[in-house]
Short mmCIF file of C-alpha atoms in Angstrom, two decimals:
data_model
loop_
_atom_site.label_atom_id
_atom_site.label_comp_id
_atom_site.label_asym_id
_atom_site.label_seq_id
_atom_site.Cartn_x
_atom_site.Cartn_y
_atom_site.Cartn_z
CA MET A 1 152.87 79.60 123.64
CA GLU A 2 149.43 79.91 122.11
CA PRO A 3 148.58 77.78 119.09
CA ASN A 4 148.35 79.55 115.74
CA ARG A 5 144.84 80.77 115.21
CA LYS A 6 143.38 80.75 111.75
CA ARG A 7 142.65 84.31 110.69
CA SER A 8 138.92 84.94 110.38
CA ARG A 9 137.49 85.69 106.96
CA SER A 10 136.44 89.29 106.34
CA GLN A 11 132.73 90.08 106.19
CA MET A 12 133.43 91.78 102.86
CA TRP A 13 133.35 88.32 101.25
CA GLU A 14 129.60 88.21 101.93
CA HIS A 15 129.27 90.94 99.30
CA PHE A 16 131.94 89.94 96.76
CA GLU A 17 132.89 86.91 94.71
CA LEU A 18 136.40 86.04 93.56
CA ILE A 19 136.20 85.71 89.78
CA SER A 20 139.94 85.38 89.07
CA PRO A 21 143.09 85.40 91.22
CA ASN A 22 143.26 89.19 90.96
CA LYS A 23 139.62 90.25 90.44
CA VAL A 24 136.48 90.30 92.56
CA GLN A 25 132.91 91.14 91.61
CA CYS A 26 130.36 92.96 93.76
CA LEU A 27 127.29 90.78 94.30
CA HIS A 28 125.05 93.86 94.47
CA CYS A 29 126.04 95.93 91.43
CA SER A 30 128.28 93.46 89.48
CA MET A 31 131.19 95.92 89.43
CA GLN A 32 134.58 94.23 89.07
CA LEU A 33 137.48 95.38 91.24
CA VAL A 34 141.17 94.57 91.36
CA TYR A 35 142.00 92.19 94.21
CA ASN A 36 145.48 92.20 95.78
CA ASN A 37 145.04 89.71 98.65
CA ASN A 38 143.34 92.28 100.87
CA THR A 39 139.85 93.69 101.14
CA SER A 40 140.68 97.43 100.97
CA SER A 41 139.20 98.00 97.52
CA MET A 42 136.10 96.01 98.46
CA LEU A 43 135.60 98.07 101.62
CA ARG A 44 136.10 101.35 99.73
CA HIS A 45 133.61 100.28 97.04
CA THR A 46 131.05 99.25 99.65
CA VAL A 47 131.33 102.49 101.62
CA LEU A 48 131.04 104.65 98.49
CA SER A 49 128.11 102.61 97.19
CA MET A 50 126.30 102.89 100.52
CA LYS A 51 126.80 106.66 100.62
CA THR A 52 125.42 107.01 97.09
CA SER A 53 122.48 104.71 97.85
CA ARG A 54 121.60 106.55 101.04
CA ARG A 55 121.91 109.93 99.34
CA THR A 56 119.63 108.79 96.53
CA LEU A 57 117.12 107.22 98.91
CA PHE A 58 116.91 110.31 101.11
CA MET A 59 116.59 112.50 98.02
CA VAL A 60 113.39 110.61 97.16
CA VAL A 61 112.01 110.19 100.68
CA ASP A 62 112.63 113.79 101.73
CA ARG A 63 110.76 115.23 98.78
CA LYS A 64 107.86 112.71 98.78
CA GLN A 65 108.06 112.77 95.02
CA ASP A 66 105.59 111.66 92.40
CA LEU A 67 106.22 109.97 89.06
CA ASP A 68 106.82 113.18 87.14
CA ASP A 69 109.47 114.52 89.51
CA PRO A 70 112.99 114.47 87.99
CA GLY A 71 114.42 113.30 91.33
CA PHE A 72 112.17 110.24 91.31
CA LYS A 73 113.16 109.47 87.73
CA GLU A 74 116.82 109.76 88.73
CA PHE A 75 116.21 107.42 91.68
CA VAL A 76 114.58 104.79 89.45
CA GLY A 77 117.43 105.20 86.96
CA LYS A 78 119.91 104.37 89.70
CA LEU A 79 117.91 101.30 90.71
CA ASP A 80 117.74 99.97 87.15
CA PRO A 81 119.20 102.06 84.31
CA THR A 82 117.38 99.95 81.70
CA TYR A 83 113.90 100.57 83.15
CA THR A 84 111.69 103.24 81.61
CA LEU A 85 108.95 104.64 83.82
CA PRO A 86 105.48 104.38 82.32
CA SER A 87 103.64 107.60 81.55
CA ARG A 88 100.91 108.79 83.90
CA GLN A 89 98.25 107.67 81.38
CA ALA A 90 99.84 104.24 80.91
CA LEU A 91 100.06 103.76 84.68
CA LYS A 92 96.43 104.78 85.11
CA LYS A 93 95.44 102.22 82.47
CA MET A 94 97.55 99.47 84.10
CA VAL A 95 96.05 100.15 87.54
CA GLY A 96 92.53 100.12 86.07
CA GLU A 97 93.18 96.83 84.27
CA LYS A 98 94.63 95.26 87.42
CA TYR A 99 91.61 96.46 89.41
CA GLU A 100 89.18 94.90 86.92
CA GLU A 101 91.20 91.66 86.91
CA GLU A 102 91.16 91.40 90.72
CA LYS A 103 87.47 92.37 90.84
CA ALA A 104 86.65 89.56 88.39
CA LYS A 105 88.63 87.08 90.52
CA ALA A 106 86.78 88.18 93.66
CA LYS A 107 83.40 87.85 91.92
CA ALA A 108 84.32 84.37 90.69
CA GLN A 109 85.30 83.32 94.19
CA LEU A 110 82.07 84.70 95.63
CA GLN A 111 80.01 82.87 93.02
CA SER A 112 81.82 79.62 93.80
CA VAL A 113 80.77 79.78 97.44
CA GLU A 114 77.73 77.55 97.51
CA ALA A 115 77.63 76.71 101.17
CA SER A 116 75.32 77.77 103.94
CA LYS A 117 74.45 81.43 104.18
CA GLN A 118 73.58 82.61 107.65
CA GLN A 119 73.14 85.82 109.57
CA ILE A 120 75.82 86.43 112.19
CA GLY A 121 75.15 88.84 115.02
CA SER A 122 73.98 91.76 112.91
CA PRO A 123 71.50 91.84 110.02
CA ARG A 124 74.19 93.56 107.94
CA ARG A 125 76.76 90.78 108.38
CA THR A 126 76.53 87.57 106.39
CA ALA A 127 78.82 84.54 106.41
CA PHE A 128 79.36 82.01 103.66
CA ARG A 129 80.91 78.71 104.63
CA GLU A 130 82.09 75.71 102.75
CA PRO A 131 84.50 73.00 103.93
CA GLY A 132 87.88 74.58 104.60
CA ARG A 133 86.75 78.10 103.63
CA GLN A 134 84.85 80.91 105.26
CA LEU A 135 83.94 84.36 104.07
CA ALA A 136 82.17 87.03 106.10
CA LEU A 137 80.69 90.13 104.49
CA HIS A 138 79.65 93.26 106.33
CA THR A 139 77.50 95.74 104.50
CA ASP A 140 77.01 99.32 105.56
CA THR A 141 73.87 100.79 104.10
CA GLY A 142 74.40 104.17 105.72
CA THR A 143 71.26 103.96 107.86
#
């Protein structure tokens, strides 16, 4: 006679949390399901959620949509229903501000490099070195 083997725990428990003796909660979407000592409802929820997610993802990928496309807005709404997409003008402004911010950071870093400046290989390539840091610049003057 073989010894009793402990039944292995279902992989569904990696995606759900028991919140009461008869309820579980999905760790991905927070939906609560009735739990009756088996994982059927969890499996059904997972399969349906995956189908919906894939359908939504392919809807966006297949169309290569932009911000104004209703399909893209629907996709974002499924990701986070509380999020409102910025307008094209607001996004343009945000990107411009981020660009200026990063440009200022890069300039500040370049100005802080006070180490040796030397030509490397080509007259259009310059290296700046300081202990623990190195920066090489290559300029193309179009000649």
